[in-house]
Short mmCIF file of C-alpha atoms in Angstrom, two decimals:
data_model
loop_
_atom_site.label_atom_id
_atom_site.label_comp_id
_atom_site.label_asym_id
_atom_site.label_seq_id
_atom_site.Cartn_x
_atom_site.Cartn_y
_atom_site.Cartn_z
CA UNK A 1 0.00 0.00 0.00
CA UNK A 2 1.47 3.35 -1.07
CA UNK A 3 2.02 5.88 1.59
CA UNK A 4 0.15 9.21 1.33
CA UNK A 5 2.74 11.90 0.57
CA UNK A 6 3.20 14.48 3.26
CA UNK A 7 2.39 18.07 2.41
CA UNK A 8 5.48 20.14 1.92
CA UNK A 9 5.77 23.26 4.10
CA UNK A 10 5.01 26.49 2.20
CA UNK A 11 8.05 28.02 0.61
CA UNK A 12 8.60 31.78 0.83
CA UNK A 13 7.92 33.56 -2.42
CA UNK A 14 10.97 35.46 -3.56
CA UNK A 15 9.03 38.49 -4.84
CA UNK A 16 6.49 38.82 -2.04
CA UNK A 17 6.91 41.96 -0.01
CA UNK A 18 7.32 41.70 3.72
CA UNK A 19 6.32 44.70 5.78
CA UNK A 20 9.51 44.96 7.86
CA UNK A 21 12.66 42.91 8.10
CA UNK A 22 15.48 43.13 10.53
CA UNK A 23 18.38 45.33 9.55
CA UNK A 24 21.75 43.99 8.55
CA UNK A 25 23.16 44.69 11.95
CA UNK A 26 20.35 42.63 13.60
CA UNK A 27 19.34 45.71 15.57
CA UNK A 28 15.67 45.33 14.75
CA UNK A 29 15.61 48.50 12.65
CA UNK A 30 12.79 48.25 10.11
CA UNK A 31 13.64 48.34 6.42
CA UNK A 32 11.52 48.16 3.30
CA UNK A 33 11.66 44.67 1.76
CA UNK A 34 11.78 45.94 -1.81
CA UNK A 35 15.00 47.84 -1.32
CA UNK A 36 13.41 51.29 -1.68
CA UNK A 37 14.24 53.94 0.93
CA UNK A 38 11.64 54.65 3.62
CA UNK A 39 9.15 57.46 3.00
CA UNK A 40 10.73 59.77 5.58
CA UNK A 41 14.36 58.77 6.06
CA UNK A 42 15.57 59.79 9.46
CA UNK A 43 19.02 60.49 8.15
CA UNK A 44 17.68 63.31 6.02
CA UNK A 45 16.49 65.37 8.96
CA UNK A 46 18.83 68.22 9.79
CA UNK A 47 19.65 68.53 13.49
CA UNK A 48 19.32 71.79 15.35
CA UNK A 49 22.40 73.58 16.79
CA UNK A 50 22.41 71.28 19.81
CA UNK A 51 22.22 68.12 17.72
CA UNK A 52 18.53 67.39 18.06
CA UNK A 53 16.64 66.41 14.90
CA UNK A 54 14.35 68.99 13.39
CA UNK A 55 14.23 72.04 11.13
CA UNK A 56 16.54 74.89 12.02
CA UNK A 57 15.24 77.51 11.98
CA UNK A 58 11.53 76.82 11.73
CA UNK A 59 9.81 78.58 8.86
CA UNK A 60 6.25 79.90 9.27
CA UNK A 61 3.72 78.35 6.94
CA UNK A 62 2.36 80.16 3.92
CA UNK A 63 -1.04 80.88 5.52
CA UNK A 64 0.68 82.61 8.45
CA UNK A 65 2.89 84.68 6.15
CA UNK A 66 -0.02 85.59 3.90
CA UNK A 67 -2.08 86.61 6.92
CA UNK A 68 0.77 88.75 8.23
CA UNK A 69 1.16 90.47 4.87
CA UNK A 70 -2.58 91.14 4.55
CA UNK A 71 -2.76 92.46 8.12
CA UNK A 72 0.20 94.78 7.48
CA UNK A 73 -1.37 96.15 4.30
CA UNK A 74 -4.81 96.66 5.87
CA UNK A 75 -3.47 98.32 9.01
CA UNK A 76 -1.19 100.61 7.01
CA UNK A 77 -4.11 101.63 4.81
CA UNK A 78 -6.28 102.38 7.85
CA UNK A 79 -3.55 104.50 9.40
CA UNK A 80 -3.04 106.45 6.18
CA UNK A 81 -6.75 107.27 5.73
CA UNK A 82 -7.46 107.45 9.49
CA UNK A 83 -10.18 104.87 9.01
CA UNK A 84 -12.48 103.28 11.59
CA UNK A 85 -9.85 100.71 12.62
CA UNK A 86 -7.35 103.48 13.36
CA UNK A 87 -9.94 105.47 15.34
CA UNK A 88 -10.83 102.39 17.37
CA UNK A 89 -7.14 101.82 17.96
CA UNK A 90 -6.78 105.31 19.40
CA UNK A 91 -9.74 104.88 21.75
CA UNK A 92 -8.39 101.58 23.03
CA UNK A 93 -4.93 103.05 23.50
CA UNK A 94 -6.18 105.98 25.57
CA UNK A 95 -7.95 103.57 27.91
CA UNK A 96 -4.75 101.57 28.43
CA UNK A 97 -2.09 104.24 28.88
CA UNK A 98 -0.73 104.47 32.43
CA UNK A 99 -2.90 101.64 33.75
CA UNK A 100 0.32 100.25 35.30
CA UNK A 101 3.15 102.14 36.97
CA UNK A 102 5.33 103.93 34.43
CA UNK A 103 8.45 102.35 35.89
CA UNK A 104 7.18 98.91 34.87
CA UNK A 105 5.98 99.90 31.40
CA UNK A 106 9.23 101.73 30.69
CA UNK A 107 11.27 98.74 31.83
CA UNK A 108 9.25 96.50 29.51
CA UNK A 109 9.53 98.84 26.54
CA UNK A 110 13.29 99.12 27.04
CA UNK A 111 13.62 95.50 25.94
CA UNK A 112 13.25 96.82 22.40
CA UNK A 113 16.14 99.24 22.69
CA UNK A 114 19.10 98.60 20.39
CA UNK A 115 21.40 98.66 23.41
CA UNK A 116 19.51 95.71 24.90
CA UNK A 117 18.38 93.62 21.93
CA UNK A 118 21.47 93.87 19.73
CA UNK A 119 23.93 92.44 22.31
CA UNK A 120 21.60 89.43 22.73
CA UNK A 121 21.59 88.79 19.00
CA UNK A 122 25.33 89.46 18.79
CA UNK A 123 26.08 86.82 21.41
CA UNK A 124 23.87 84.32 19.59
CA UNK A 125 25.62 85.09 16.30
CA UNK A 126 29.02 84.56 17.93
CA UNK A 127 27.82 81.24 19.33
CA UNK A 128 26.58 80.17 15.89
CA UNK A 129 29.90 81.07 14.27
CA UNK A 130 31.72 79.11 16.96
CA UNK A 131 29.53 76.11 16.14
CA UNK A 132 30.41 76.47 12.46
CA UNK A 133 27.06 77.94 11.39
CA UNK A 134 28.37 81.08 9.73
CA UNK A 135 25.65 81.50 7.11
CA UNK A 136 22.74 81.41 9.59
CA UNK A 137 24.59 83.99 11.69
CA UNK A 138 25.10 86.16 8.61
CA UNK A 139 21.41 86.00 7.64
CA UNK A 140 20.38 86.83 11.21
CA UNK A 141 22.57 89.93 11.08
CA UNK A 142 21.16 90.93 7.70
CA UNK A 143 17.62 90.50 9.04
CA UNK A 144 18.39 92.94 11.83
CA UNK A 145 19.97 95.37 9.38
CA UNK A 146 16.77 95.23 7.30
CA UNK A 147 14.62 96.47 10.21
CA UNK A 148 15.52 100.18 10.00
CA UNK A 149 15.57 100.01 6.22
CA UNK A 150 11.90 98.96 6.31
CA UNK A 151 10.64 100.81 9.37
CA UNK A 152 12.04 104.29 8.70
CA UNK A 153 10.42 104.73 5.24
CA UNK A 154 7.09 103.54 6.66
CA UNK A 155 7.37 106.06 9.50
CA UNK A 156 8.01 108.90 7.07
CA UNK A 157 5.25 107.78 4.72
CA UNK A 158 2.50 107.38 7.32
CA UNK A 159 3.61 110.27 9.58
CA UNK A 160 1.37 109.05 12.39
CA UNK A 161 1.41 111.15 15.59
CA UNK A 162 2.01 109.55 18.95
CA UNK A 163 -0.48 108.89 21.76
CA UNK A 164 1.15 111.35 24.15
CA UNK A 165 2.79 113.60 21.54
CA UNK A 166 0.18 114.55 18.93
CA UNK A 167 2.50 117.26 17.59
CA UNK A 168 5.17 114.67 16.68
CA UNK A 169 5.12 112.26 13.76
CA UNK A 170 6.67 108.95 12.79
CA UNK A 171 5.19 106.50 15.26
CA UNK A 172 3.98 103.87 12.80
CA UNK A 173 5.24 101.17 12.85
CA UNK A 174 7.04 100.56 16.13
CA UNK A 175 10.78 100.24 15.62
CA UNK A 176 11.26 98.90 19.15
CA UNK A 177 8.81 96.04 18.56
CA UNK A 178 10.38 95.08 15.24
CA UNK A 179 13.84 95.20 16.80
CA UNK A 180 12.77 92.97 19.68
CA UNK A 181 11.05 90.44 17.41
CA UNK A 182 13.94 90.06 14.97
CA UNK A 183 16.64 90.11 17.64
CA UNK A 184 15.11 87.71 20.14
CA UNK A 185 13.62 85.26 17.66
CA UNK A 186 16.80 85.39 15.59
CA UNK A 187 18.86 84.59 18.69
CA UNK A 188 16.56 81.69 19.55
CA UNK A 189 16.87 80.26 16.04
CA UNK A 190 20.67 80.40 16.28
CA UNK A 191 21.04 78.90 19.75
CA UNK A 192 18.13 76.50 20.31
CA UNK A 193 14.53 76.21 19.18
CA UNK A 194 13.61 75.63 22.83
CA UNK A 195 14.21 79.35 23.38
CA UNK A 196 11.45 80.36 20.95
CA UNK A 197 8.84 80.67 23.76
CA UNK A 198 11.28 82.94 25.63
CA UNK A 199 11.66 85.09 22.51
CA UNK A 200 7.88 85.28 22.16
CA UNK A 201 7.49 86.41 25.77
CA UNK A 202 10.20 89.07 25.47
CA UNK A 203 8.67 90.43 22.27
CA UNK A 204 5.17 90.46 23.76
CA UNK A 205 6.40 92.21 26.90
CA UNK A 206 8.13 94.84 24.77
CA UNK A 207 5.02 95.60 22.73
CA UNK A 208 2.78 95.65 25.81
CA UNK A 209 5.10 98.05 27.59
CA UNK A 210 5.14 100.40 24.62
CA UNK A 211 1.35 100.56 24.57
CA UNK A 212 0.88 100.90 28.33
CA UNK A 213 3.48 103.66 28.53
CA UNK A 214 1.91 105.56 25.64
CA UNK A 215 4.96 105.34 23.40
CA UNK A 216 2.96 103.61 20.62
CA UNK A 217 -0.58 102.82 19.53
CA UNK A 218 -1.55 99.12 19.55
CA UNK A 219 -1.68 99.03 15.74
CA UNK A 220 1.91 100.29 15.64
CA UNK A 221 2.93 97.22 17.59
CA UNK A 222 0.76 94.85 15.54
CA UNK A 223 2.19 96.12 12.27
CA UNK A 224 5.74 95.66 13.54
CA UNK A 225 4.99 92.10 14.62
CA UNK A 226 3.75 91.33 11.11
CA UNK A 227 6.79 93.02 9.61
CA UNK A 228 9.14 91.13 11.89
CA UNK A 229 7.49 87.83 10.97
CA UNK A 230 8.02 88.51 7.28
CA UNK A 231 11.66 89.48 7.80
CA UNK A 232 12.31 86.36 9.87
CA UNK A 233 10.62 84.20 7.24
CA UNK A 234 12.88 85.55 4.50
CA UNK A 235 15.94 85.03 6.67
CA UNK A 236 14.87 81.46 7.51
CA UNK A 237 14.24 80.64 3.85
CA UNK A 238 17.68 81.92 2.87
CA UNK A 239 19.24 79.84 5.64
CA UNK A 240 17.47 76.68 4.52
CA UNK A 241 18.39 77.17 0.87
CA UNK A 242 22.03 77.74 1.75
CA UNK A 243 22.09 74.66 3.99
CA UNK A 244 20.45 72.53 1.29
#
C-alpha cells in the first residue's frame, strides 16, 4: 500500500513583499523589503544647533505669512486714511495708557532698545559662528539690518502722531517692537529652538510696555509684529536654501 505523501511546508515567495525585516546589523531596525528607501528617512532630517533632529530655523507656513502680509497692508491703509480701525485703535490706547506704573511699562519697553536687543543677537551670532554655522549667523545679522531700512520709510510715509505727543510724527510702525522680534527670535533660532517661547514672551512684553506707557498705539505694535514675521521668514528661507 502506497504511503500518502506528506504536504510540503510552504516556501517563501521570492518576490512577495514583507512589511519589515530586521536590519543587517540585527538591531531590529525596520527596512523596506523591496529595497526602496523609507518614506521619511531619518538620516535626512537636519539637526538643530544642539544636535537634536528637526528644522533649524523653523519657517512659518504660507497661511501665516499671507495673513501677516494682509494684516500689514490693511493696518497701514487704515492708518493712512485714518479709518475706523485706526480710530478704534486710538480709543483703546487711551484707555490703556498708564494703567500700570510707568516704571514697569518703561522697563518692559526698554527690551526693544538697540542697546539691549542687539547684544543678545550678537552673542547668539558669535555662538553660531563658533559652532560652524556662519551662514545662519550672517542672515540673522542681515535681518536685523533690514529692520531700520523697512521701518524708517514707513514712519516717514504714514507720519502718524504719537499717543502722548500729537505734535510729533513717525510712530507707525514701532521700531522697538520690530527690533525685539527680529533680535530675540533670531537669537533663539541660532542657539536653540527651545528658546522660541522665551523670545515670544520678550517680544510680547516689549510691545505691551510700549502701549501701556503711551509710546505707541496698539496698531503700531501689531504692524511691527507682522513686519518682523516677514523678515524672519525671508531670513529662515535663505538659511534653509544655503544649507540645502
